[in-house]
Short mmCIF file of C-alpha atoms in Angstrom, two decimals:
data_model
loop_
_atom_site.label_atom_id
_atom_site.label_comp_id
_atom_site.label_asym_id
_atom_site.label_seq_id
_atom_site.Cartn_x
_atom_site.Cartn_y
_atom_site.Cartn_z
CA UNK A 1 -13.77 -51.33 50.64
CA UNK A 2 -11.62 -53.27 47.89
CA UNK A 3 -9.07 -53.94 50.43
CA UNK A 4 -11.11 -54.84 53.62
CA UNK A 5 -13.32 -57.46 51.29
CA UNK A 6 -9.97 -59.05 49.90
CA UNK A 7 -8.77 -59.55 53.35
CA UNK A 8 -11.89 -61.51 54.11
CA UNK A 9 -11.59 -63.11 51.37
CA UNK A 10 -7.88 -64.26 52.58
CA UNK A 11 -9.37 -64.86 56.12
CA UNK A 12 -12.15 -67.45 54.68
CA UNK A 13 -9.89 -68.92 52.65
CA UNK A 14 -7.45 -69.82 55.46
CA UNK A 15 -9.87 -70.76 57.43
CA UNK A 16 -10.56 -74.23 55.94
CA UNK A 17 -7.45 -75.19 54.10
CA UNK A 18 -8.51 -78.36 52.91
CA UNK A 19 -11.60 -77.34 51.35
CA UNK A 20 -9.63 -74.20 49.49
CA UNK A 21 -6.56 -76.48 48.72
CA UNK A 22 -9.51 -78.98 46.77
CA UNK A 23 -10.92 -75.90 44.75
CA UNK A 24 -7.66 -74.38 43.75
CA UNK A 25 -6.51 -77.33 42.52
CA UNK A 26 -9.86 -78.30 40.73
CA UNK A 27 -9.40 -75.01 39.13
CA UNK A 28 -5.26 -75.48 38.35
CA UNK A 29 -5.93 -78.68 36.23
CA UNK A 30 -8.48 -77.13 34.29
CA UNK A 31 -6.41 -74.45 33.87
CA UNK A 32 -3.48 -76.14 32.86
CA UNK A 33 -5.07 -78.59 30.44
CA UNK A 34 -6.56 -75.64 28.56
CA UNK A 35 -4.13 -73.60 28.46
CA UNK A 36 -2.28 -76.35 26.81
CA UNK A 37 -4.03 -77.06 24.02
CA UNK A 38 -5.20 -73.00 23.24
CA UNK A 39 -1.81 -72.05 23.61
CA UNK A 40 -0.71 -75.04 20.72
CA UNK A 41 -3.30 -74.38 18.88
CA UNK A 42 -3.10 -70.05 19.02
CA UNK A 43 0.70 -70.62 17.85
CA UNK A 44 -0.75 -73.06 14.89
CA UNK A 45 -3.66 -70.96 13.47
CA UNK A 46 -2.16 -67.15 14.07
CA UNK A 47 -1.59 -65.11 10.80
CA UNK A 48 1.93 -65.50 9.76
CA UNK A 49 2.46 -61.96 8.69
CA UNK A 50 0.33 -59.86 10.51
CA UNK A 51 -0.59 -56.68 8.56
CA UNK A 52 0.52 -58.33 5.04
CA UNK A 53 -1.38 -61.25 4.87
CA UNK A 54 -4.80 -59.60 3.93
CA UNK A 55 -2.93 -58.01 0.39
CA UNK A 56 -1.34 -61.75 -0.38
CA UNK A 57 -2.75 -63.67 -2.88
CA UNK A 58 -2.16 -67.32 -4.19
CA UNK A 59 -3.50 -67.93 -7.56
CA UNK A 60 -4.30 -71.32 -9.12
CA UNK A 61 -4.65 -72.57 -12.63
CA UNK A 62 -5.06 -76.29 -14.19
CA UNK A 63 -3.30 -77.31 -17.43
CA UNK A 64 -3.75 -80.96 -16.76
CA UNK A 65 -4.71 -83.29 -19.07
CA UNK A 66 -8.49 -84.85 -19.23
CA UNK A 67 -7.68 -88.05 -17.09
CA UNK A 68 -9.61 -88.23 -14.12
CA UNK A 69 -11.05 -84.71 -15.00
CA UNK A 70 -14.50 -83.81 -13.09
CA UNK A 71 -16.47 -80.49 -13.63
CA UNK A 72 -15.17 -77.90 -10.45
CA UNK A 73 -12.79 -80.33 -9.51
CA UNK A 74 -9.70 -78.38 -7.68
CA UNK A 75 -6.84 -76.84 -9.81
CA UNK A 76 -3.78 -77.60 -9.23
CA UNK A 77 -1.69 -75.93 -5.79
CA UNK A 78 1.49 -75.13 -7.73
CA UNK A 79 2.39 -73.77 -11.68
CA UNK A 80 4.46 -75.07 -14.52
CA UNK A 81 7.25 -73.40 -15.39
CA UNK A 82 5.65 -71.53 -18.24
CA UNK A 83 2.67 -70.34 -16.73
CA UNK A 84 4.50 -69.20 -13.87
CA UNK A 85 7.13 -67.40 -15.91
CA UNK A 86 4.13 -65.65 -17.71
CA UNK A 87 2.10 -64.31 -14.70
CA UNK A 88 5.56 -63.17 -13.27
CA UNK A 89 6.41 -60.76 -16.27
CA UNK A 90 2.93 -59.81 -17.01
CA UNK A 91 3.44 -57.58 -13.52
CA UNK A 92 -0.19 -57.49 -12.97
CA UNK A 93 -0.16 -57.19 -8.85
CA UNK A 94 2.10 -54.65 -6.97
CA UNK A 95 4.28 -57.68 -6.09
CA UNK A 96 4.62 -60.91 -7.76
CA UNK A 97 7.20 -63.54 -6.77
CA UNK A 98 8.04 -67.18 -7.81
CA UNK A 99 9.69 -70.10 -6.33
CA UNK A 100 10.16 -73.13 -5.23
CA UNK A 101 12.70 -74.82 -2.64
CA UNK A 102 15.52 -77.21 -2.58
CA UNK A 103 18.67 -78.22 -1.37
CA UNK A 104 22.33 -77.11 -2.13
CA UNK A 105 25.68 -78.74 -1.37
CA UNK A 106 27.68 -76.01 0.87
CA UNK A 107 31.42 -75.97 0.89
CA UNK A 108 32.41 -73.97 3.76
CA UNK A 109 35.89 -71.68 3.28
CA UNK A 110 36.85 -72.99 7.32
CA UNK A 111 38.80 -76.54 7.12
CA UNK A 112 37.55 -76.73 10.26
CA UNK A 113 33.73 -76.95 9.33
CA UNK A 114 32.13 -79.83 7.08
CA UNK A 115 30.48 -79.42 3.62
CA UNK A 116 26.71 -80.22 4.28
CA UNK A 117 23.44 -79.24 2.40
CA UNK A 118 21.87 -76.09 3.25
CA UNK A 119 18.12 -75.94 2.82
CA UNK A 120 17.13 -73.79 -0.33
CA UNK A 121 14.83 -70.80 -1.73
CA UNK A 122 14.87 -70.37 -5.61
CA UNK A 123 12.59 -67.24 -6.20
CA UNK A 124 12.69 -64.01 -7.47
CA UNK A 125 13.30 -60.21 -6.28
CA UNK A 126 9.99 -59.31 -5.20
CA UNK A 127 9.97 -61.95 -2.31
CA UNK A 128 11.92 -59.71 0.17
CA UNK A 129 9.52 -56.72 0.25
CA UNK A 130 6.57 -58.89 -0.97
CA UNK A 131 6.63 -61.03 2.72
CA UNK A 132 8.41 -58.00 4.38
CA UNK A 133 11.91 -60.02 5.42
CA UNK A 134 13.93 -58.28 7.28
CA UNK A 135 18.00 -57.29 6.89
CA UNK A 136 20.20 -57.23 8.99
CA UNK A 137 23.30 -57.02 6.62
CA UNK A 138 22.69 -56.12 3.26
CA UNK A 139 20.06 -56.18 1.06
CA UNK A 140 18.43 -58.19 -1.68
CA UNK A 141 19.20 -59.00 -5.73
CA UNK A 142 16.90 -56.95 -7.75
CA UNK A 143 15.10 -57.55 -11.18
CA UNK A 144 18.24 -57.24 -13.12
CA UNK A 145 19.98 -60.16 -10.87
CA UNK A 146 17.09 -61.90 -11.80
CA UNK A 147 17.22 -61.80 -15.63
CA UNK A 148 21.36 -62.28 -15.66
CA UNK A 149 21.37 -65.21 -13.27
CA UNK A 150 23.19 -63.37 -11.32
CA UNK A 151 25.77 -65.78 -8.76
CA UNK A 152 24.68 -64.06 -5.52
CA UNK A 153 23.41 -65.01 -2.49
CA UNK A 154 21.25 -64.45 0.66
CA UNK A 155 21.92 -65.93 3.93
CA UNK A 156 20.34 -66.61 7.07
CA UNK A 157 21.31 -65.13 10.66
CA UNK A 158 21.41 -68.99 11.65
CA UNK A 159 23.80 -69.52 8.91
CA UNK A 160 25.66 -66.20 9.40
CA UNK A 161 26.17 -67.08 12.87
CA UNK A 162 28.02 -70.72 11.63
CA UNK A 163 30.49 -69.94 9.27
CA UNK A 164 30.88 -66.01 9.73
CA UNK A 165 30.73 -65.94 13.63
CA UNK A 166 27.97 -63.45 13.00
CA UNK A 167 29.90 -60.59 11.63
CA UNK A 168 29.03 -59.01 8.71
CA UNK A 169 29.43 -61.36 5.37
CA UNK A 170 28.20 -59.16 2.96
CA UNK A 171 30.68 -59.16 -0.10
CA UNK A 172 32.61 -62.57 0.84
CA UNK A 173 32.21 -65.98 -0.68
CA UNK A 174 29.83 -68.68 -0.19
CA UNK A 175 30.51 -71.81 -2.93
CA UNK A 176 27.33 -73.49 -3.57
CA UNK A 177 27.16 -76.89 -5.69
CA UNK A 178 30.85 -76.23 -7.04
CA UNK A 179 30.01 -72.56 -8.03
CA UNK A 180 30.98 -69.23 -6.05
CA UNK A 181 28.55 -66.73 -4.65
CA UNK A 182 28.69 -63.41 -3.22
CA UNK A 183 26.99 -62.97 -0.37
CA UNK A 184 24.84 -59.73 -0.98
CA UNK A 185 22.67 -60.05 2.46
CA UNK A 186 22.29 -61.60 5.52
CA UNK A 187 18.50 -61.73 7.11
CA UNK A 188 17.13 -60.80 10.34
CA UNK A 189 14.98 -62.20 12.60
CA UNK A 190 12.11 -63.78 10.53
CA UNK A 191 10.29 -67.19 10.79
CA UNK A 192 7.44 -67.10 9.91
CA UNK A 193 4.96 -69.68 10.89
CA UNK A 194 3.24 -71.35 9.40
CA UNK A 195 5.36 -71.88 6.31
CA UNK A 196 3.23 -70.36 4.25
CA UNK A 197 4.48 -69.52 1.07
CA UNK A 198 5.49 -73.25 0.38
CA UNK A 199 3.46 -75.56 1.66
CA UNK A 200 4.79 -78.29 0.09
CA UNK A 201 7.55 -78.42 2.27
CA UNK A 202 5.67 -78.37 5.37
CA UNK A 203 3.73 -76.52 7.40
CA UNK A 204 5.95 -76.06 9.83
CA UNK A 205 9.57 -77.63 8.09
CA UNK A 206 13.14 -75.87 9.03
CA UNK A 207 13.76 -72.41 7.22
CA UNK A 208 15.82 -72.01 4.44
CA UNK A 209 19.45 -71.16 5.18
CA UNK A 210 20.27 -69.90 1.70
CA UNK A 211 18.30 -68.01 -0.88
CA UNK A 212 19.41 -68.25 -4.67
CA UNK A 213 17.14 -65.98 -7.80
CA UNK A 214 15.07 -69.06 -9.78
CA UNK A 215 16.81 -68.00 -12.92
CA UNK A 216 20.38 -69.10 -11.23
CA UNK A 217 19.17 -72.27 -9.85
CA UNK A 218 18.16 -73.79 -12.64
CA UNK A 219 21.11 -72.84 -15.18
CA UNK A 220 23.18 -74.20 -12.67
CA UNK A 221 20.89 -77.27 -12.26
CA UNK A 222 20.21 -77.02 -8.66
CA UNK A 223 17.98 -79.43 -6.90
CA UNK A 224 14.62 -78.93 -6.57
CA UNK A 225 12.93 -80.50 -3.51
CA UNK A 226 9.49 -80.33 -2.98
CA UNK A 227 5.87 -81.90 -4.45
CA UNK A 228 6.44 -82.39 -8.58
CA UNK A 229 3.01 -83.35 -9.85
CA UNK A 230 3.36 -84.62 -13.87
CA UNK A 231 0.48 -85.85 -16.52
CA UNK A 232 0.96 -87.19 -20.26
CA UNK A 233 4.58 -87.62 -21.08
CA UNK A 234 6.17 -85.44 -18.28
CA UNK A 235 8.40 -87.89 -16.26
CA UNK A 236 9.52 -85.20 -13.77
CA UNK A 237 12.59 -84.73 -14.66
CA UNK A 238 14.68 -82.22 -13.01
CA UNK A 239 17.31 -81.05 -15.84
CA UNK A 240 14.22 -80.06 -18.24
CA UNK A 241 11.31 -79.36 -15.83
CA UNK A 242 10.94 -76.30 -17.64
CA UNK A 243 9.51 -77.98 -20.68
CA UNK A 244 7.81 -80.69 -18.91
CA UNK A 245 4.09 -81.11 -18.47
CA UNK A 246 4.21 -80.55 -14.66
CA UNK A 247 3.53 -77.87 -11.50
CA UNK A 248 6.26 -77.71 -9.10
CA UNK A 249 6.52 -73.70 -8.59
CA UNK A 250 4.57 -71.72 -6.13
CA UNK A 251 3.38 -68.14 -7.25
CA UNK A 252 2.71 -64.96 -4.78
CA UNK A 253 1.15 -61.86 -5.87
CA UNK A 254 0.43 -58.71 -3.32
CA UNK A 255 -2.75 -57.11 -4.26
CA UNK A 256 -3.88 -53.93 -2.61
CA UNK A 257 -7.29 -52.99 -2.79
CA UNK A 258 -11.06 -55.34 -3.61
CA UNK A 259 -10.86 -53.44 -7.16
CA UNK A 260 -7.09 -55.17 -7.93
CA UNK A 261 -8.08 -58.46 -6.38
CA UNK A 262 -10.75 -59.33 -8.94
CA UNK A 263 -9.20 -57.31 -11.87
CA UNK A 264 -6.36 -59.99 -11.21
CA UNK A 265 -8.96 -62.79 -10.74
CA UNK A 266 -10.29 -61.99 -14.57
CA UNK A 267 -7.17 -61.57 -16.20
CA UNK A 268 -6.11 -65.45 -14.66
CA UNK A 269 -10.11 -66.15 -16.29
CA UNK A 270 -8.97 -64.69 -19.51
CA UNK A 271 -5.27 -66.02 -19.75
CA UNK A 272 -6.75 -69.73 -19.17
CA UNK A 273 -9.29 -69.06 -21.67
CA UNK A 274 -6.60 -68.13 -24.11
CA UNK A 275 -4.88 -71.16 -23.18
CA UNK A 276 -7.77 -73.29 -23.89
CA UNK A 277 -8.11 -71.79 -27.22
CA UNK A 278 -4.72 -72.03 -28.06
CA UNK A 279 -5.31 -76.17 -27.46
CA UNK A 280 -2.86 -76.20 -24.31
CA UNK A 281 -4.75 -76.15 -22.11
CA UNK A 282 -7.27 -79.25 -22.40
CA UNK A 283 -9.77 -78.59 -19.68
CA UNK A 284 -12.57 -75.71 -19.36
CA UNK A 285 -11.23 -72.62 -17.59
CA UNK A 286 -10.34 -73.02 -13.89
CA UNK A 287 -9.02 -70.66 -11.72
CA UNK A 288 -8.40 -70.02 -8.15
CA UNK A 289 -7.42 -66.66 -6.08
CA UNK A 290 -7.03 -67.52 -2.31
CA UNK A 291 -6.17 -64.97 0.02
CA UNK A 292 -2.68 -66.30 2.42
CA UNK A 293 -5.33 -67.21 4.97
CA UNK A 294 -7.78 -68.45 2.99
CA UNK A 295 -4.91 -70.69 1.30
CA UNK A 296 -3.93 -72.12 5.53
CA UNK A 297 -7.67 -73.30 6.07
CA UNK A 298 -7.92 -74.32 2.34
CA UNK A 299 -4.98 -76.74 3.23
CA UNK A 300 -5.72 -77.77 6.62
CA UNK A 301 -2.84 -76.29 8.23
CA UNK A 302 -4.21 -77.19 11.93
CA UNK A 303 -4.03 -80.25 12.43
CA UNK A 304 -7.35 -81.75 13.19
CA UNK A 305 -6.35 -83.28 16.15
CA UNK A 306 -5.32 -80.40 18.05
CA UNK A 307 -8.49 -78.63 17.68
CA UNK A 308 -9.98 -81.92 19.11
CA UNK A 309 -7.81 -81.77 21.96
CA UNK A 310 -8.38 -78.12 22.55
CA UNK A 311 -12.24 -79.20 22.61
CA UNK A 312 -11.55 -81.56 25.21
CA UNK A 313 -9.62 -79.68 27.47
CA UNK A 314 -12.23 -77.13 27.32
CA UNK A 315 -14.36 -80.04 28.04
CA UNK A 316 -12.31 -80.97 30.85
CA UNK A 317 -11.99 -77.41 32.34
CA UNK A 318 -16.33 -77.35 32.39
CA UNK A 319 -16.28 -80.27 34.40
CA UNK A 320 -13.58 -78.90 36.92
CA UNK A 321 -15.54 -75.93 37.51
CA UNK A 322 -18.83 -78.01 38.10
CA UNK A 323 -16.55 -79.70 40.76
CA UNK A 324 -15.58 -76.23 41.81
CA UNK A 325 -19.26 -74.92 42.05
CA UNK A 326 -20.04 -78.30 44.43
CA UNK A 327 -17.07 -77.09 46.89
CA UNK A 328 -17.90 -73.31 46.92
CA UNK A 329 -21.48 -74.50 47.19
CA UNK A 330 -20.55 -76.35 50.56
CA UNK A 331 -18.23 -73.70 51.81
CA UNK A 332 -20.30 -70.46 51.39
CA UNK A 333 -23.33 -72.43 52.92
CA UNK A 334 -21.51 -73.37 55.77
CA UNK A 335 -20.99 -69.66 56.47
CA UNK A 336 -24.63 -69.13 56.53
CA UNK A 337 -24.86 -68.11 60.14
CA UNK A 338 -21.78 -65.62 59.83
CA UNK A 339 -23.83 -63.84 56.69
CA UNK A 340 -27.14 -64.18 58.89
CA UNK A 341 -25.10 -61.69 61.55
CA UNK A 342 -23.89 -59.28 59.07
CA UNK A 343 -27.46 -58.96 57.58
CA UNK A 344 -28.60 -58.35 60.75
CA UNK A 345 -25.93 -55.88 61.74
CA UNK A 346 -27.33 -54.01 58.07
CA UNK A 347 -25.07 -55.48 55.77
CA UNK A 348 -26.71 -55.84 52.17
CA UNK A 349 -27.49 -58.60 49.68
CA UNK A 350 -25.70 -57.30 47.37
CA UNK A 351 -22.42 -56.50 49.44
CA UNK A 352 -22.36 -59.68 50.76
CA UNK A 353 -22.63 -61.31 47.11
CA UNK A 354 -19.97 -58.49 45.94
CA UNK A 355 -17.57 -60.23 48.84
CA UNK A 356 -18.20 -63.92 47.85
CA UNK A 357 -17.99 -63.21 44.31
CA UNK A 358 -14.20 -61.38 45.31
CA UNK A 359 -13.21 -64.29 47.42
CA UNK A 360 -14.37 -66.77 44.02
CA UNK A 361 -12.28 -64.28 42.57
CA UNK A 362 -9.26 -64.94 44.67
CA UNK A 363 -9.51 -68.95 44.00
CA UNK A 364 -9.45 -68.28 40.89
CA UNK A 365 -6.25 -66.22 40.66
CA UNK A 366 -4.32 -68.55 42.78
CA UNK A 367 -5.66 -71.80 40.76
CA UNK A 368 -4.45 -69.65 37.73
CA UNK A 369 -0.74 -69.29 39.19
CA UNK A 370 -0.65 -73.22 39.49
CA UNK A 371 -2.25 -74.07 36.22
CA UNK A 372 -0.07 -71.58 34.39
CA UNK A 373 3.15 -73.83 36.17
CA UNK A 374 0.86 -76.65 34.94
CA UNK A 375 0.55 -75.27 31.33
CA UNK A 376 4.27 -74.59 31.13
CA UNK A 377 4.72 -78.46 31.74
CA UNK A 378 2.30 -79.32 29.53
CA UNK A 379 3.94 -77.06 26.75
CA UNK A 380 7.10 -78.81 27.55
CA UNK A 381 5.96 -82.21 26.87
CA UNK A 382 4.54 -81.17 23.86
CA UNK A 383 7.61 -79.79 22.54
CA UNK A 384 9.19 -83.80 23.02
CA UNK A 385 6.81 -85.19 20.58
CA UNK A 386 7.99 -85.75 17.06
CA UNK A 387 5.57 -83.38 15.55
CA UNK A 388 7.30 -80.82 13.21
CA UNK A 389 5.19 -78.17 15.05
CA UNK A 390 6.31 -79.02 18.71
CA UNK A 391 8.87 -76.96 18.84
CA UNK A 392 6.57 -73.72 18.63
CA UNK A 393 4.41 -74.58 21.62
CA UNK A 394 5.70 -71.95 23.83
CA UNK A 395 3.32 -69.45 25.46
CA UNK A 396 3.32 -66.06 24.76
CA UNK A 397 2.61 -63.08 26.61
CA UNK A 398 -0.98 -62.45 24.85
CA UNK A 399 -1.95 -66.15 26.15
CA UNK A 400 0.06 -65.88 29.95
CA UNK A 401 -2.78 -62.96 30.11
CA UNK A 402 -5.49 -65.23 29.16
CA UNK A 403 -4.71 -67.92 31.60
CA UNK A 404 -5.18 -65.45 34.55
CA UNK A 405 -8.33 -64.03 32.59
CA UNK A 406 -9.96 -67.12 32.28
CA UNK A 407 -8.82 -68.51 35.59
CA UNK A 408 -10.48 -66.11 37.56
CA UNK A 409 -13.90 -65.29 34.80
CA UNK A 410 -14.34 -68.91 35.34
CA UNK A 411 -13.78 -69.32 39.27
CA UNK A 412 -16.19 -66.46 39.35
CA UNK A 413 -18.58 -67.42 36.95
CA UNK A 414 -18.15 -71.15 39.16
CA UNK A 415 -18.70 -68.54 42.73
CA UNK A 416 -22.37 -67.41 41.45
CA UNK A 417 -24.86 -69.95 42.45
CA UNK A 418 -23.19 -70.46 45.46
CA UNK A 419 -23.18 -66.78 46.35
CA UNK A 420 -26.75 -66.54 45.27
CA UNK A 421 -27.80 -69.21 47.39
CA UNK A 422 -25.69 -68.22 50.33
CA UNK A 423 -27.33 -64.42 50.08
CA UNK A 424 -30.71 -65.99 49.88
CA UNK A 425 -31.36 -67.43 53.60
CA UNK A 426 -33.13 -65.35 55.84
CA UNK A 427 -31.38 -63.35 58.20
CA UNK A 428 -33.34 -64.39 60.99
CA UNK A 429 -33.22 -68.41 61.24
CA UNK A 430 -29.47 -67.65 61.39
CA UNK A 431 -29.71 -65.42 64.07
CA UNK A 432 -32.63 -68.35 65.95
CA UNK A 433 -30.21 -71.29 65.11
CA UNK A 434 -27.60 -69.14 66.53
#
């Protein structure tokens, strides 16, 4: 019955052209508008490492001075150098890493390729496995690396790809800022979005192209590039920002179960405490454990504009379908004495309200092909603008399911008064006005 209902469904439809034409395409914009905007902003707000993020942790602790100090006020997003180095070697989470980013001048061995700055990632060993990177040459420094500041390297596949043609580089030499580096790995596919686990970069800035342990980067004086927030004397200077009153380091820890998240939450209550005691710490106690997603809405990572726009759209797409419901409205009602006959020849309500609702159905899916060609041009004008995160508005295959989905819920949702109504006049004024 499936297939004899969709072929009247085809048959109506053809039969006034005009009138289909207008509701497909009030449909398609809708569509396409949507679409849009839910596809920009399911690519913004998704969960950068699915399956990880729920075990990452960001903590938070303020060792600023008393100026502008209010009770609760928000600590600080990044560590100094001293309480970073501490909550690194106390080990207290199954993971911990620390970082921060920066930029490196890269002399390439080929005459034929420039020297040019590479973006930079100073951090430790535990970042690899911590975030879950993948390898696809190599592998990464461990602990002892760390604590020799060791000369090696980790590359990215971009990166591979330019100077090593994409062969295997593993055990060559990459000179960074007038120093040589062995090249102990060479990453896979991983990019992450947002960029999570420094912020203070951007959201949704380039990836890093090399990755150097923390220890190495600064005995070699490396650049640091990112946020550097200072109080009292600290000046922010980049030879001694180890000594200097100021946060400029980001801190990770992975933390397993409930029991681990708040043992770690009292031993950053107790370490501040001791801080304050010690006189070093000048305000109260203040501490901060965000899980990774709690740390994206904490920081506004969607920006607010494209959840307005994906309000509006929606907006947009309820007043297409009210259009929609007008033109089905005049269509099915015009088809009155047709569903007269067929009532009189024993055909039910409900059938005939199964058959409309099928050929709203059918609208639907055809408005959905031409909004998802709609979409896809929307997508592609967003990726012109300037934003940083333009370049990620594609559509995947989760949301190309969702525009047919919603296409055809809505052009049936849009088919039910009109059905209702249609199914509602009496049989036999049909069959008298006949």
């Amino acid at each position: 019955m499936f297939g004899y209902y969709l072929d009247l469904a085809v048959r109506s439809l053809r039969r006034n052209k005009a009138l289909t034409g207008l509701m497909v395409l009030a449909i398609a914009m809708g569509i396409g508008a949507s679409m849009t905007t839910l596809t920009v902003l399911h690519v913004l707000s998704g969960d950068p490492l699915p399956g990880r993020s729920a075990s990452l942790y960001y903590p938070q602790l303020d060792p600023r001075d008393m100026q502008a100090y209010t009770p609760d006020v928000e600590p600080p997003g990044q560590l100094t150098w001293i309480d970073g180095m501490y909550l690194l070697h106390a080990k207290r989470g199954t993971r911990q890493a620390l970082m921060t980013g920066g930029m490196v001048p890269l002399q390439p061995a080929q005459s034929s390729i420039d020297p040019f700055h590479a973006n930079a990632r100073y951090t430790t060993a535990d970042f690899f496995p911590m975030f879950g990177v993948p390898f696809q040459y190599g592998t990464a420094w461990g602990d002892e690396e760390d604590q020799a500041s060791a000369r090696v390297v980790v590359i990215s596949a971009e990166l591979n790809d330019k100077l090593f043609g994409g062969k295997n580089s593993v055990g060559k030499t990459l000179r960074l800022q007038k120093a040589d580096f062995r090249i102990i790995g060479v990453l896979g596919d991983w990019r992450p979005n947002p960029h999570f686990y420094d912020l203070y970069m951007g959201a949704y800035a380039d990836y890093e192209q090399v990755y150097v342990p923390l220890s190495t980067s600064r005995a070699l004086h490396m650049e640091h590039d990112g946020s550097t927030d200072c109080w009292g004397d600290g000046g922010g200077d980049q030879v001694h920002l180890e000594i200097q009153p100021c946060t400029w380091l980001q801190f990770w820890v992975e933390l397993d179960s409930p029991a681990s998240v708040a043992a770690y939450k009292d031993f950053l209550e107790h370490y501040s405490a001791d801080q304050h005691a010690a006189g070093r710490f000048v305000r109260p106690p203040n501490v901060r454990l965000r899980s990774l997603m709690q740390w994206l809405d904490y920081n506004h990572v969607v920006p607010s504009d494209t959840r307005l726009q994906a309000w509006l759209a929606l907006g947009f797409l309820v007043v297409c379908l009210v259009n929609t419901v007008g033109l089905m409205l005049a269509k099915f009602m015009r088809r009155a004495g047709e569903l007269g006959v067929r009532r009189a020849l024993g055909a039910s309500r409900r059938t005939l309200f199964g058959q409309l609702l099928l050929e709203s159905g059918v609208i639907g899916f055809v408005g959905g092909m031409l909004g998802l060609l709609l979409a896809l041009l929307g997508l592609w004008l967003v990726r012109q603008q300037p934003s940083d995160y333009a370049k990620l508005a594609h559509m995947d295959s989760s949301m190309l399911l969702a525009t047919f989905v919603i296409s055809v819920a809505a052009s049936t949702l849009a088919g039910l008064l009109p059905a209702w109504r249609a199914c509602r006049v009496a049989p036999a004024l049909q069959l008298k006005a006949q």
